[in-house]
Every structure is written in C-alpha cells, then in structure tokens.
PDB file of C-alpha atoms in Angstrom:
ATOM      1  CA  UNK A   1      34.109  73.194  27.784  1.00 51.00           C
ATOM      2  CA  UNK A   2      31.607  75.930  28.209  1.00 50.00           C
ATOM      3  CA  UNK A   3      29.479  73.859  30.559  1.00 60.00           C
ATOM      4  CA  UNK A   4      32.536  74.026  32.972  1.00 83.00           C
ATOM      5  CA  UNK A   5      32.320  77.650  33.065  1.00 91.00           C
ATOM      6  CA  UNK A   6      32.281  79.036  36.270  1.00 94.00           C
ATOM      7  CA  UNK A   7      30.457  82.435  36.871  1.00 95.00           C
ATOM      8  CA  UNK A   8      32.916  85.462  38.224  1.00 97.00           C
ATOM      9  CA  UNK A   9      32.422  85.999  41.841  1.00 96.00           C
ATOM     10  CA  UNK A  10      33.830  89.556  41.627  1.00 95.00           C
ATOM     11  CA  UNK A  11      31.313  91.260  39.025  1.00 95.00           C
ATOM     12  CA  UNK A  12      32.423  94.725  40.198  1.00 96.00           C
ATOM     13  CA  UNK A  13      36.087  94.119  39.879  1.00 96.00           C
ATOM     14  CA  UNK A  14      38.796  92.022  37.690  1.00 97.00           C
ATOM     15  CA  UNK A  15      37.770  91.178  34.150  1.00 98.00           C
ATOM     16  CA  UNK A  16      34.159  91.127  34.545  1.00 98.00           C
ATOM     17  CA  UNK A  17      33.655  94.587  36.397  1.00 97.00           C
ATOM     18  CA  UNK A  18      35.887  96.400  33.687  1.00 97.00           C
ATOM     19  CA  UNK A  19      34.235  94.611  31.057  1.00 97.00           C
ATOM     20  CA  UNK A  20      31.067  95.813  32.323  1.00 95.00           C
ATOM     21  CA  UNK A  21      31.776  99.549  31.678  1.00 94.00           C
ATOM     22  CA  UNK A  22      33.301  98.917  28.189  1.00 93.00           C
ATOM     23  CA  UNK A  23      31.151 100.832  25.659  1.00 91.00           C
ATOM     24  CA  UNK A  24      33.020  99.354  22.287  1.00 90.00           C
ATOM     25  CA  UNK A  25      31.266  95.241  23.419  1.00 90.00           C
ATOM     26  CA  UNK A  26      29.101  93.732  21.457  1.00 88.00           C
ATOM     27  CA  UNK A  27      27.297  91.787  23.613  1.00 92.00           C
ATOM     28  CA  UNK A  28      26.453  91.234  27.652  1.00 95.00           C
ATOM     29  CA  UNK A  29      29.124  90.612  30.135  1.00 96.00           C
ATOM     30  CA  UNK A  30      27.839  87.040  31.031  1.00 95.00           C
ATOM     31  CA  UNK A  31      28.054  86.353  27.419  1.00 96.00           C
ATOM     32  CA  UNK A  32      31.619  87.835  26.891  1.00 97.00           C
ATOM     33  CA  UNK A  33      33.262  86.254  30.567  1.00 97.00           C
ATOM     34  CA  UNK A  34      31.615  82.771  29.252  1.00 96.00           C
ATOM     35  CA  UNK A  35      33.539  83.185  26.015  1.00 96.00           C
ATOM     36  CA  UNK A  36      36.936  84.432  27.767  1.00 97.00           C
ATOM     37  CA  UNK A  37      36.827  81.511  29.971  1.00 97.00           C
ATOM     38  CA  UNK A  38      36.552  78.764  27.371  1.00 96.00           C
ATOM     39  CA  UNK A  39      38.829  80.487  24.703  1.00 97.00           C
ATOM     40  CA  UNK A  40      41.720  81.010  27.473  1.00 97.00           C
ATOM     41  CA  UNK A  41      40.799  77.076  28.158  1.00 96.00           C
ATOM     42  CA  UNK A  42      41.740  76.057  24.928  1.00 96.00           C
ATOM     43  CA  UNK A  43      44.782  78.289  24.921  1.00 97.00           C
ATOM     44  CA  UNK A  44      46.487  76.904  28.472  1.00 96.00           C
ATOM     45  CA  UNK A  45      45.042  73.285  27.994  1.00 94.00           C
ATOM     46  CA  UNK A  46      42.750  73.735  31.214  1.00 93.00           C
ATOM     47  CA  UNK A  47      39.487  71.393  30.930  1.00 84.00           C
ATOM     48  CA  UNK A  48      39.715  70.254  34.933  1.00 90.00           C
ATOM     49  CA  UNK A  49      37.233  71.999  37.381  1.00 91.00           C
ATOM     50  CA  UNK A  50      40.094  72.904  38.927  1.00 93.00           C
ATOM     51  CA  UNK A  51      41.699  74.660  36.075  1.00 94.00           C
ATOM     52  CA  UNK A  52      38.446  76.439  35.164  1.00 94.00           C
ATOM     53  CA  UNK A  53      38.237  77.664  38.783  1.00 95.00           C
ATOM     54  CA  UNK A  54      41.530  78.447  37.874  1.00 97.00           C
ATOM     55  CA  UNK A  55      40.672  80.670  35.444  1.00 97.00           C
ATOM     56  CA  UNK A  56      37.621  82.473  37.464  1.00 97.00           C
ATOM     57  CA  UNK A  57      40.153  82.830  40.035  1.00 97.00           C
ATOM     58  CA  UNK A  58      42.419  84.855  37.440  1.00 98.00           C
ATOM     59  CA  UNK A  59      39.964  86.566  36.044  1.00 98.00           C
ATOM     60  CA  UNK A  60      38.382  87.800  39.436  1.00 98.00           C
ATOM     61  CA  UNK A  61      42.055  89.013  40.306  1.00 97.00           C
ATOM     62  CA  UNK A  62      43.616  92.534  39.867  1.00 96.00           C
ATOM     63  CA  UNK A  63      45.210  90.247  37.192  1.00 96.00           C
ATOM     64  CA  UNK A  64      42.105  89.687  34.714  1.00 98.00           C
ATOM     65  CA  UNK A  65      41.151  93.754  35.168  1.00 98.00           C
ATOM     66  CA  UNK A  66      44.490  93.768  33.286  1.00 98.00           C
ATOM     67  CA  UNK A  67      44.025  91.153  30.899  1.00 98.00           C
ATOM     68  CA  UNK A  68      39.989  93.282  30.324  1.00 98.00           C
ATOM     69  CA  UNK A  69      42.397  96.040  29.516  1.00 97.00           C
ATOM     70  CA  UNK A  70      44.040  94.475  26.855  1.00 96.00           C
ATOM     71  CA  UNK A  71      40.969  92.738  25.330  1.00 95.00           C
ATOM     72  CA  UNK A  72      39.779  96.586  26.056  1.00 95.00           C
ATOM     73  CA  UNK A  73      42.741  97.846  24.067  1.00 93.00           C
ATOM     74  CA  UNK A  74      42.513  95.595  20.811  1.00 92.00           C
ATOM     75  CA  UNK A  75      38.463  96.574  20.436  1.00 92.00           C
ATOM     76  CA  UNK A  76      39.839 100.358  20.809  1.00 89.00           C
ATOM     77  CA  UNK A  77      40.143 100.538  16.540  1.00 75.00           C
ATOM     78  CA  UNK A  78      36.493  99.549  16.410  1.00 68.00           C
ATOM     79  CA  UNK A  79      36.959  97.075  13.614  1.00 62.00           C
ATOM     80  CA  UNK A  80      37.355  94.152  15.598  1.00 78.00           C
ATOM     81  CA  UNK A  81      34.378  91.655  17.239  1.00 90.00           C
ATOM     82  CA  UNK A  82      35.030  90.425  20.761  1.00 93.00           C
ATOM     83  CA  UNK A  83      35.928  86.897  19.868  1.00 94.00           C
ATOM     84  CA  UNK A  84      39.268  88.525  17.882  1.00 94.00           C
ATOM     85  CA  UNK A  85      39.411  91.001  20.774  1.00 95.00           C
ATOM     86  CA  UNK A  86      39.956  88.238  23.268  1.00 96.00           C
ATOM     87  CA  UNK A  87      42.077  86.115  21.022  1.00 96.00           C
ATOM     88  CA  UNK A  88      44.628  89.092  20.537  1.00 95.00           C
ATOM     89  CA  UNK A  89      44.835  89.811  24.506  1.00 96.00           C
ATOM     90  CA  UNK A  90      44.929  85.848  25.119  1.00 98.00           C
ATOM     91  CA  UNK A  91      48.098  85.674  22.531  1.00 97.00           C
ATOM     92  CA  UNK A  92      49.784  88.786  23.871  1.00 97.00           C
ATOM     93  CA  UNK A  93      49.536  86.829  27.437  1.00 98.00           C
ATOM     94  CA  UNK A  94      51.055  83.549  25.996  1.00 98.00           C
ATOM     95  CA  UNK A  95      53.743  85.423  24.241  1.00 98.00           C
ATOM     96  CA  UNK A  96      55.278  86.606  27.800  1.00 97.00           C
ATOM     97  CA  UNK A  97      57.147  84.094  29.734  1.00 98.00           C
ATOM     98  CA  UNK A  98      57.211  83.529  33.991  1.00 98.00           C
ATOM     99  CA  UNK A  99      60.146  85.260  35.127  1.00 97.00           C
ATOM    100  CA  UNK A 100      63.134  83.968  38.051  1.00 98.00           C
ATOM    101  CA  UNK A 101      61.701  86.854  40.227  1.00 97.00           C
ATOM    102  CA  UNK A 102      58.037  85.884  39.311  1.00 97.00           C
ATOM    103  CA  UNK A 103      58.986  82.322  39.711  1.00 97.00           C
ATOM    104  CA  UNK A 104      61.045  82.826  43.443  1.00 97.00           C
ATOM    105  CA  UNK A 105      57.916  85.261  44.546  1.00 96.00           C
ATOM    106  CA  UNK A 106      55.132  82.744  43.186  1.00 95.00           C
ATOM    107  CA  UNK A 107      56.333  79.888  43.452  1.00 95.00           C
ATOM    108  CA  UNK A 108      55.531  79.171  39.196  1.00 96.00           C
ATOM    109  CA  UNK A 109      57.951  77.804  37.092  1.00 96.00           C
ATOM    110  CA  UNK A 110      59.943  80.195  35.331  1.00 97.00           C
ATOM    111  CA  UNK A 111      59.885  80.020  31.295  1.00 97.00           C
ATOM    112  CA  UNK A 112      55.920  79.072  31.244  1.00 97.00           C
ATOM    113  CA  UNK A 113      53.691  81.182  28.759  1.00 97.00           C
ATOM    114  CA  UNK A 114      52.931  83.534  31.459  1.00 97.00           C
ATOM    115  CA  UNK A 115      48.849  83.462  31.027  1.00 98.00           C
ATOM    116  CA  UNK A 116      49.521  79.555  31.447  1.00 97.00           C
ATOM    117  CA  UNK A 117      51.416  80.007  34.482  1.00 97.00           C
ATOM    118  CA  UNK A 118      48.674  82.264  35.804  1.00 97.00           C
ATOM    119  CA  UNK A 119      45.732  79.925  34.974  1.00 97.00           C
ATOM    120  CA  UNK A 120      47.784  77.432  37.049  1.00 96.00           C
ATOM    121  CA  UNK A 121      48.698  79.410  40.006  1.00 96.00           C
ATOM    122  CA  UNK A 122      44.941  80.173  40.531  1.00 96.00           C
ATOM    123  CA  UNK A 123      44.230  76.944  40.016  1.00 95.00           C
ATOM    124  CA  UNK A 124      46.345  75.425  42.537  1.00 94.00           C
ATOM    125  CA  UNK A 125      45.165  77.858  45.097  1.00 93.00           C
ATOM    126  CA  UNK A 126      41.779  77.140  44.644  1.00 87.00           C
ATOM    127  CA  UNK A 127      42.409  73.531  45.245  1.00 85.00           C
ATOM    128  CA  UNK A 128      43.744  73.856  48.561  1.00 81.00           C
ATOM    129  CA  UNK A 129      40.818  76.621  49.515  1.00 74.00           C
ATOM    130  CA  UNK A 130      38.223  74.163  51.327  1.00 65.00           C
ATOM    131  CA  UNK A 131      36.122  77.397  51.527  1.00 61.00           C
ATOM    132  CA  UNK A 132      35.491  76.907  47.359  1.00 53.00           C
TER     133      UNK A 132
END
C-alpha cells in the first residue's frame, strides 16, 4: 500500500506541518506521513488512488493538524514509538461515530467510524476535483 502513498501538499500545515515541529518523533516527517497514510489505510479499508488521495486530502486539512495532535498527545509519556503513537490516535478516531448534524452538514452517513467517514469525504471530493 505504501507505493500508493501520496506526498502532503500542505507541509506547513495539517498533519505534516505539526508533525514537523514535534520534538518527542523518532524519525523524519516524510518517513512518519508515509507510515500514517498506510496504517490509516489499513484501518478504513482505503487501497484506491482515490481513497489514498483521500487520505492526503485529510491529512492536509485543519482535520489531520488535529489528528497530529493526538498522535502528538499519545508520544507526550515518552515511552511510546511512533508506530503505537499513530495506532492509538487512529483507534481514538475509529472509536467516534459521524453524527445527524455532521451527516446533514457533510453530506456523510451518520453512524460511520468517524476517521472512516473522513477518509471518504476527502476522497470523494478529490474525485470530482479535475484540478488533482
């Protein structure tokens, strides 16, 4: 799935620009967004190029800063690696389910993991963008 990877297009913002100023990771950016993208992947079933740019797109977003926050927040104990850090954010995000209001503002079905229903959003935008 890696090679499906896309690279962020918003390094100084979303996921990838907070991730950038986090002191506690143990390796580069590139290395930790590549990671992020295929482990959220496996965890909302994407494998399409859509669903990867799916996942850029979410990660790029105001969304994925929050989501680096939470990867951010389970490396805060210092006794973690990235890999856990990521999985801990990615099941905190599954764990939450789309809401009626999200789902009548969004348009995405209420009652889906809400990382899921994120991934999918983004993904469904970026297949209608003929600029991407």
């Amino acid at each position: 799935m890696t090679e499906l990877v896309l690279p962020s297009q918003n390094e100084a913002h979303g996921f990838y620009g907070q991730m950038i100023t986090c002191a506690l990771r143990d390796r580069p950016t590139d290395r930790i967004w590549t990671v992020t993208c295929a482990f959220i992947g496996l965890a909302t079933g994407a494998g399409t190029e859509d669903e990867m740019r799916g996942i850029r797109d979410f990660l790029d977003s105001s969304m994925g800063r929050h989501f680096a926050d939470d990867v951010i927040e389970a490396l805060q104990g210092r006794t973690i690696n990235n890999e856990i850090a990521i999985i801990k954010a990615i099941e905190k995000w599954q764990a939450w389910t789309i809401s009626a209001e999200t789902q009548r503002k969004d348009g995405i079905p209420a009652g889906l993991p809400y990382l899921t229903g994120w991934v999918q959003h983004f993904a469904i935008l970026g297949a209608n963008d003929p600029a991407d």
